[in-house]
């Protein structure tokens, strides 16, 4: 049995998040090009997906082999992926002697593509969120250090008026506060997309 993953004319981004964002039951946004097709094919040929297929369809028994690795090897020879260069349509085929099982396996493979793509997207978003949280913490620390330095200067010199050095320090503090505000906004955006 075969399934076709049909691109919707949308963003040209290769980002997994953009691909997933356009996803609905059998169609993917972000027009499939050779790079995307290779990405999707690698997902479907991955050990992770192979193990899920072996478990779901009891392929060790079905293929009469001794291990999951052997079953994955047999399965790999029964799967085919083709991309129409003109339309970008990715055709996924899984052969089996039973047409119903073949269809079930093909549909399961498409669902695994959706699931693994979603896992990758969540992982990428989590990494970005962690990065922005670290950047925010660093900006807050720089602000605290600048404020402490200003207070120490004022205590040491007794100068509390705004001279040129103080103006520079306040400008630095304002800049750091702006960085913190920007990082907070980026962090909120990241949290809402997860």
PDB file of C-alpha atoms in Angstrom:
ATOM      1  CA  UNK A   1       0.000   0.000   0.000  1.00  0.00           C
ATOM      2  CA  UNK A   2       1.096   3.563  -0.617  1.00  0.00           C
ATOM      3  CA  UNK A   3       0.418   6.915   0.955  1.00  0.00           C
ATOM      4  CA  UNK A   4       1.192  10.280  -0.500  1.00  0.00           C
ATOM      5  CA  UNK A   5       2.325  13.188   1.609  1.00  0.00           C
ATOM      6  CA  UNK A   6       1.121  16.210  -0.308  1.00  0.00           C
ATOM      7  CA  UNK A   7       2.693  19.632   0.173  1.00  0.00           C
ATOM      8  CA  UNK A   8       0.495  22.662   0.720  1.00  0.00           C
ATOM      9  CA  UNK A   9       1.774  25.851  -0.878  1.00  0.00           C
ATOM     10  CA  UNK A  10       3.013  27.737   2.165  1.00  0.00           C
ATOM     11  CA  UNK A  11       6.218  28.853   3.799  1.00  0.00           C
ATOM     12  CA  UNK A  12       9.413  27.620   2.182  1.00  0.00           C
ATOM     13  CA  UNK A  13      11.063  27.065   5.571  1.00  0.00           C
ATOM     14  CA  UNK A  14      12.888  23.785   6.177  1.00  0.00           C
ATOM     15  CA  UNK A  15      12.505  24.155   9.934  1.00  0.00           C
ATOM     16  CA  UNK A  16      10.772  21.167  11.532  1.00  0.00           C
ATOM     17  CA  UNK A  17       8.553  23.560  13.486  1.00  0.00           C
ATOM     18  CA  UNK A  18       7.322  25.189  10.277  1.00  0.00           C
ATOM     19  CA  UNK A  19       6.730  21.780   8.743  1.00  0.00           C
ATOM     20  CA  UNK A  20       4.807  20.609  11.777  1.00  0.00           C
ATOM     21  CA  UNK A  21       2.830  23.830  11.978  1.00  0.00           C
ATOM     22  CA  UNK A  22       1.385  23.153   8.523  1.00  0.00           C
ATOM     23  CA  UNK A  23       0.707  19.495   9.252  1.00  0.00           C
ATOM     24  CA  UNK A  24      -2.702  17.938   8.951  1.00  0.00           C
ATOM     25  CA  UNK A  25      -3.644  14.304   8.497  1.00  0.00           C
ATOM     26  CA  UNK A  26      -1.844  13.405   5.264  1.00  0.00           C
ATOM     27  CA  UNK A  27      -0.570  16.731   4.120  1.00  0.00           C
ATOM     28  CA  UNK A  28       2.497  18.672   5.032  1.00  0.00           C
ATOM     29  CA  UNK A  29       3.065  22.367   4.590  1.00  0.00           C
ATOM     30  CA  UNK A  30       6.376  23.711   3.553  1.00  0.00           C
ATOM     31  CA  UNK A  31       6.754  22.421   0.028  1.00  0.00           C
ATOM     32  CA  UNK A  32       8.756  19.248  -0.063  1.00  0.00           C
ATOM     33  CA  UNK A  33      12.027  19.644  -1.816  1.00  0.00           C
ATOM     34  CA  UNK A  34      14.819  17.085  -1.993  1.00  0.00           C
ATOM     35  CA  UNK A  35      16.201  18.246   1.358  1.00  0.00           C
ATOM     36  CA  UNK A  36      12.844  17.847   3.114  1.00  0.00           C
ATOM     37  CA  UNK A  37      12.214  14.521   1.400  1.00  0.00           C
ATOM     38  CA  UNK A  38      15.606  13.297   2.596  1.00  0.00           C
ATOM     39  CA  UNK A  39      14.799  14.541   6.119  1.00  0.00           C
ATOM     40  CA  UNK A  40      11.446  12.706   6.143  1.00  0.00           C
ATOM     41  CA  UNK A  41      12.947   9.565   4.628  1.00  0.00           C
ATOM     42  CA  UNK A  42      15.663   9.486   7.306  1.00  0.00           C
ATOM     43  CA  UNK A  43      13.002   9.791  10.000  1.00  0.00           C
ATOM     44  CA  UNK A  44      11.016   6.892   8.545  1.00  0.00           C
ATOM     45  CA  UNK A  45      14.142   4.755   8.110  1.00  0.00           C
ATOM     46  CA  UNK A  46      15.416   5.564  11.605  1.00  0.00           C
ATOM     47  CA  UNK A  47      16.023   2.889  14.214  1.00  0.00           C
ATOM     48  CA  UNK A  48      13.450   4.547  16.481  1.00  0.00           C
ATOM     49  CA  UNK A  49      10.666   4.246  13.900  1.00  0.00           C
ATOM     50  CA  UNK A  50      11.858   0.763  12.918  1.00  0.00           C
ATOM     51  CA  UNK A  51      11.615  -0.439  16.513  1.00  0.00           C
ATOM     52  CA  UNK A  52       8.125   1.030  16.817  1.00  0.00           C
ATOM     53  CA  UNK A  53       7.084  -0.763  13.617  1.00  0.00           C
ATOM     54  CA  UNK A  54       8.571  -4.054  14.849  1.00  0.00           C
ATOM     55  CA  UNK A  55       6.705  -3.761  18.130  1.00  0.00           C
ATOM     56  CA  UNK A  56       3.379  -2.578  16.668  1.00  0.00           C
ATOM     57  CA  UNK A  57       3.176  -5.274  13.995  1.00  0.00           C
ATOM     58  CA  UNK A  58       5.092  -8.060  15.795  1.00  0.00           C
ATOM     59  CA  UNK A  59       7.514  -8.192  12.875  1.00  0.00           C
ATOM     60  CA  UNK A  60       9.945 -10.633  14.508  1.00  0.00           C
ATOM     61  CA  UNK A  61       7.220 -13.225  14.364  1.00  0.00           C
ATOM     62  CA  UNK A  62       5.732 -12.015  11.063  1.00  0.00           C
ATOM     63  CA  UNK A  63       9.082 -12.085   9.251  1.00  0.00           C
ATOM     64  CA  UNK A  64      10.251 -15.206  11.116  1.00  0.00           C
ATOM     65  CA  UNK A  65      13.516 -13.687  12.285  1.00  0.00           C
ATOM     66  CA  UNK A  66      15.353 -13.849  15.599  1.00  0.00           C
ATOM     67  CA  UNK A  67      15.855 -10.204  16.523  1.00  0.00           C
ATOM     68  CA  UNK A  68      14.442  -6.734  16.162  1.00  0.00           C
ATOM     69  CA  UNK A  69      17.518  -5.742  14.129  1.00  0.00           C
ATOM     70  CA  UNK A  70      16.824  -8.492  11.628  1.00  0.00           C
ATOM     71  CA  UNK A  71      13.144  -7.509  11.460  1.00  0.00           C
ATOM     72  CA  UNK A  72      14.129  -3.878  10.854  1.00  0.00           C
ATOM     73  CA  UNK A  73      16.426  -5.051   8.046  1.00  0.00           C
ATOM     74  CA  UNK A  74      13.599  -6.978   6.378  1.00  0.00           C
ATOM     75  CA  UNK A  75      11.240  -4.034   6.875  1.00  0.00           C
ATOM     76  CA  UNK A  76      13.767  -1.647   5.299  1.00  0.00           C
ATOM     77  CA  UNK A  77      13.738  -3.746   2.136  1.00  0.00           C
ATOM     78  CA  UNK A  78       9.920  -3.619   2.056  1.00  0.00           C
ATOM     79  CA  UNK A  79       9.699   0.183   2.375  1.00  0.00           C
ATOM     80  CA  UNK A  80      10.054   2.577  -0.530  1.00  0.00           C
ATOM     81  CA  UNK A  81      10.052   6.373  -0.654  1.00  0.00           C
ATOM     82  CA  UNK A  82       9.793   8.379  -3.854  1.00  0.00           C
ATOM     83  CA  UNK A  83       9.551  12.118  -4.467  1.00  0.00           C
ATOM     84  CA  UNK A  84       7.943  13.565  -7.539  1.00  0.00           C
ATOM     85  CA  UNK A  85      10.458  16.216  -8.576  1.00  0.00           C
ATOM     86  CA  UNK A  86       7.798  18.419 -10.157  1.00  0.00           C
ATOM     87  CA  UNK A  87       5.122  18.465  -7.432  1.00  0.00           C
ATOM     88  CA  UNK A  88       7.245  17.545  -4.426  1.00  0.00           C
ATOM     89  CA  UNK A  89       4.768  14.807  -3.461  1.00  0.00           C
ATOM     90  CA  UNK A  90       6.412  12.147  -1.295  1.00  0.00           C
ATOM     91  CA  UNK A  91       5.042   8.650  -1.892  1.00  0.00           C
ATOM     92  CA  UNK A  92       5.495   6.169   0.943  1.00  0.00           C
ATOM     93  CA  UNK A  93       5.049   2.472   0.204  1.00  0.00           C
ATOM     94  CA  UNK A  94       5.255  -0.567   2.494  1.00  0.00           C
ATOM     95  CA  UNK A  95       4.887  -3.974   0.856  1.00  0.00           C
ATOM     96  CA  UNK A  96       3.348  -6.931   2.665  1.00  0.00           C
ATOM     97  CA  UNK A  97       1.646 -10.094   1.488  1.00  0.00           C
ATOM     98  CA  UNK A  98      -1.551  -8.918   3.225  1.00  0.00           C
ATOM     99  CA  UNK A  99      -2.911  -5.699   1.635  1.00  0.00           C
ATOM    100  CA  UNK A 100      -4.688  -4.680   4.858  1.00  0.00           C
ATOM    101  CA  UNK A 101      -1.466  -5.032   6.864  1.00  0.00           C
ATOM    102  CA  UNK A 102       0.400  -3.199   4.128  1.00  0.00           C
ATOM    103  CA  UNK A 103      -2.058  -0.290   4.404  1.00  0.00           C
ATOM    104  CA  UNK A 104      -1.913  -0.361   8.209  1.00  0.00           C
ATOM    105  CA  UNK A 105       1.884  -0.323   8.141  1.00  0.00           C
ATOM    106  CA  UNK A 106       1.973   2.539   5.637  1.00  0.00           C
ATOM    107  CA  UNK A 107      -0.490   4.577   7.716  1.00  0.00           C
ATOM    108  CA  UNK A 108       1.455   3.811  10.887  1.00  0.00           C
ATOM    109  CA  UNK A 109       4.657   4.930   9.158  1.00  0.00           C
ATOM    110  CA  UNK A 110       3.026   8.246   8.186  1.00  0.00           C
ATOM    111  CA  UNK A 111       1.831   8.676  11.783  1.00  0.00           C
ATOM    112  CA  UNK A 112       5.363   7.989  13.014  1.00  0.00           C
ATOM    113  CA  UNK A 113       6.598  10.710  10.679  1.00  0.00           C
ATOM    114  CA  UNK A 114       4.128  13.117  12.312  1.00  0.00           C
ATOM    115  CA  UNK A 115       5.046  11.975  15.834  1.00  0.00           C
ATOM    116  CA  UNK A 116       8.823  12.101  15.384  1.00  0.00           C
ATOM    117  CA  UNK A 117       8.616  15.480  13.637  1.00  0.00           C
ATOM    118  CA  UNK A 118       6.592  16.759  16.593  1.00  0.00           C
ATOM    119  CA  UNK A 119       9.203  15.364  19.025  1.00  0.00           C
ATOM    120  CA  UNK A 120      11.978  17.105  17.090  1.00  0.00           C
ATOM    121  CA  UNK A 121      10.044  20.370  17.059  1.00  0.00           C
ATOM    122  CA  UNK A 122       9.400  20.260  20.804  1.00  0.00           C
ATOM    123  CA  UNK A 123      13.062  19.488  21.404  1.00  0.00           C
ATOM    124  CA  UNK A 124      14.148  22.460  19.273  1.00  0.00           C
ATOM    125  CA  UNK A 125      11.698  24.770  21.049  1.00  0.00           C
ATOM    126  CA  UNK A 126      12.914  23.544  24.430  1.00  0.00           C
ATOM    127  CA  UNK A 127      16.526  24.224  23.466  1.00  0.00           C
ATOM    128  CA  UNK A 128      15.627  27.751  22.318  1.00  0.00           C
ATOM    129  CA  UNK A 129      13.696  28.382  25.546  1.00  0.00           C
ATOM    130  CA  UNK A 130      16.669  27.246  27.650  1.00  0.00           C
ATOM    131  CA  UNK A 131      18.982  29.482  25.609  1.00  0.00           C
ATOM    132  CA  UNK A 132      16.752  32.525  26.129  1.00  0.00           C
ATOM    133  CA  UNK A 133      16.406  31.787  29.845  1.00  0.00           C
ATOM    134  CA  UNK A 134      20.217  31.709  30.131  1.00  0.00           C
ATOM    135  CA  UNK A 135      20.510  34.958  28.182  1.00  0.00           C
ATOM    136  CA  UNK A 136      17.923  36.569  30.461  1.00  0.00           C
ATOM    137  CA  UNK A 137      19.738  35.395  33.585  1.00  0.00           C
ATOM    138  CA  UNK A 138      23.043  36.741  32.240  1.00  0.00           C
ATOM    139  CA  UNK A 139      21.491  40.136  31.429  1.00  0.00           C
ATOM    140  CA  UNK A 140      19.937  40.308  34.902  1.00  0.00           C
ATOM    141  CA  UNK A 141      23.303  39.466  36.457  1.00  0.00           C
ATOM    142  CA  UNK A 142      25.018  42.192  34.427  1.00  0.00           C
ATOM    143  CA  UNK A 143      22.366  44.649  35.593  1.00  0.00           C
ATOM    144  CA  UNK A 144      22.865  43.672  39.256  1.00  0.00           C
ATOM    145  CA  UNK A 145      26.627  44.041  38.861  1.00  0.00           C
ATOM    146  CA  UNK A 146      26.257  47.496  37.288  1.00  0.00           C
ATOM    147  CA  UNK A 147      23.908  48.609  40.050  1.00  0.00           C
ATOM    148  CA  UNK A 148      26.287  47.287  42.727  1.00  0.00           C
ATOM    149  CA  UNK A 149      29.202  49.028  41.032  1.00  0.00           C
ATOM    150  CA  UNK A 150      27.285  52.304  40.983  1.00  0.00           C
ATOM    151  CA  UNK A 151      26.375  51.994  44.672  1.00  0.00           C
ATOM    152  CA  UNK A 152      29.966  51.127  45.596  1.00  0.00           C
ATOM    153  CA  UNK A 153      31.212  54.136  43.629  1.00  0.00           C
ATOM    154  CA  UNK A 154      28.705  56.397  45.355  1.00  0.00           C
ATOM    155  CA  UNK A 155      29.620  55.034  48.798  1.00  0.00           C
ATOM    156  CA  UNK A 156      33.347  55.233  48.157  1.00  0.00           C
ATOM    157  CA  UNK A 157      33.341  58.742  46.713  1.00  0.00           C
ATOM    158  CA  UNK A 158      30.327  60.241  48.417  1.00  0.00           C
ATOM    159  CA  UNK A 159      29.260  61.543  45.014  1.00  0.00           C
ATOM    160  CA  UNK A 160      25.595  61.009  44.425  1.00  0.00           C
ATOM    161  CA  UNK A 161      25.146  63.639  41.746  1.00  0.00           C
ATOM    162  CA  UNK A 162      24.898  62.807  38.098  1.00  0.00           C
ATOM    163  CA  UNK A 163      28.212  63.454  36.468  1.00  0.00           C
ATOM    164  CA  UNK A 164      29.457  62.043  33.178  1.00  0.00           C
ATOM    165  CA  UNK A 165      30.471  58.655  34.682  1.00  0.00           C
ATOM    166  CA  UNK A 166      27.127  58.310  36.435  1.00  0.00           C
ATOM    167  CA  UNK A 167      25.280  59.137  33.233  1.00  0.00           C
ATOM    168  CA  UNK A 168      27.248  56.402  31.449  1.00  0.00           C
ATOM    169  CA  UNK A 169      26.448  53.945  34.224  1.00  0.00           C
ATOM    170  CA  UNK A 170      22.752  54.806  34.118  1.00  0.00           C
ATOM    171  CA  UNK A 171      22.788  54.469  30.337  1.00  0.00           C
ATOM    172  CA  UNK A 172      24.331  51.011  30.773  1.00  0.00           C
ATOM    173  CA  UNK A 173      21.667  50.083  33.313  1.00  0.00           C
ATOM    174  CA  UNK A 174      18.937  51.271  30.957  1.00  0.00           C
ATOM    175  CA  UNK A 175      20.454  49.245  28.140  1.00  0.00           C
ATOM    176  CA  UNK A 176      20.599  46.125  30.333  1.00  0.00           C
ATOM    177  CA  UNK A 177      16.988  46.632  31.413  1.00  0.00           C
ATOM    178  CA  UNK A 178      16.001  46.878  27.752  1.00  0.00           C
ATOM    179  CA  UNK A 179      17.883  43.624  27.039  1.00  0.00           C
ATOM    180  CA  UNK A 180      16.095  41.952  29.950  1.00  0.00           C
ATOM    181  CA  UNK A 181      12.725  43.157  28.672  1.00  0.00           C
ATOM    182  CA  UNK A 182      13.516  41.850  25.178  1.00  0.00           C
ATOM    183  CA  UNK A 183      14.632  38.469  26.534  1.00  0.00           C
ATOM    184  CA  UNK A 184      11.469  38.269  28.671  1.00  0.00           C
ATOM    185  CA  UNK A 185       9.363  38.839  25.572  1.00  0.00           C
ATOM    186  CA  UNK A 186      11.304  36.181  23.637  1.00  0.00           C
ATOM    187  CA  UNK A 187      10.924  33.766  26.541  1.00  0.00           C
ATOM    188  CA  UNK A 188       7.158  34.361  26.724  1.00  0.00           C
ATOM    189  CA  UNK A 189       6.879  33.752  22.985  1.00  0.00           C
ATOM    190  CA  UNK A 190       8.848  30.507  23.335  1.00  0.00           C
ATOM    191  CA  UNK A 191       6.637  29.341  26.197  1.00  0.00           C
ATOM    192  CA  UNK A 192       3.460  30.002  24.233  1.00  0.00           C
ATOM    193  CA  UNK A 193       4.705  28.050  21.217  1.00  0.00           C
ATOM    194  CA  UNK A 194       5.468  24.929  23.227  1.00  0.00           C
TER     195      UNK A 194
END
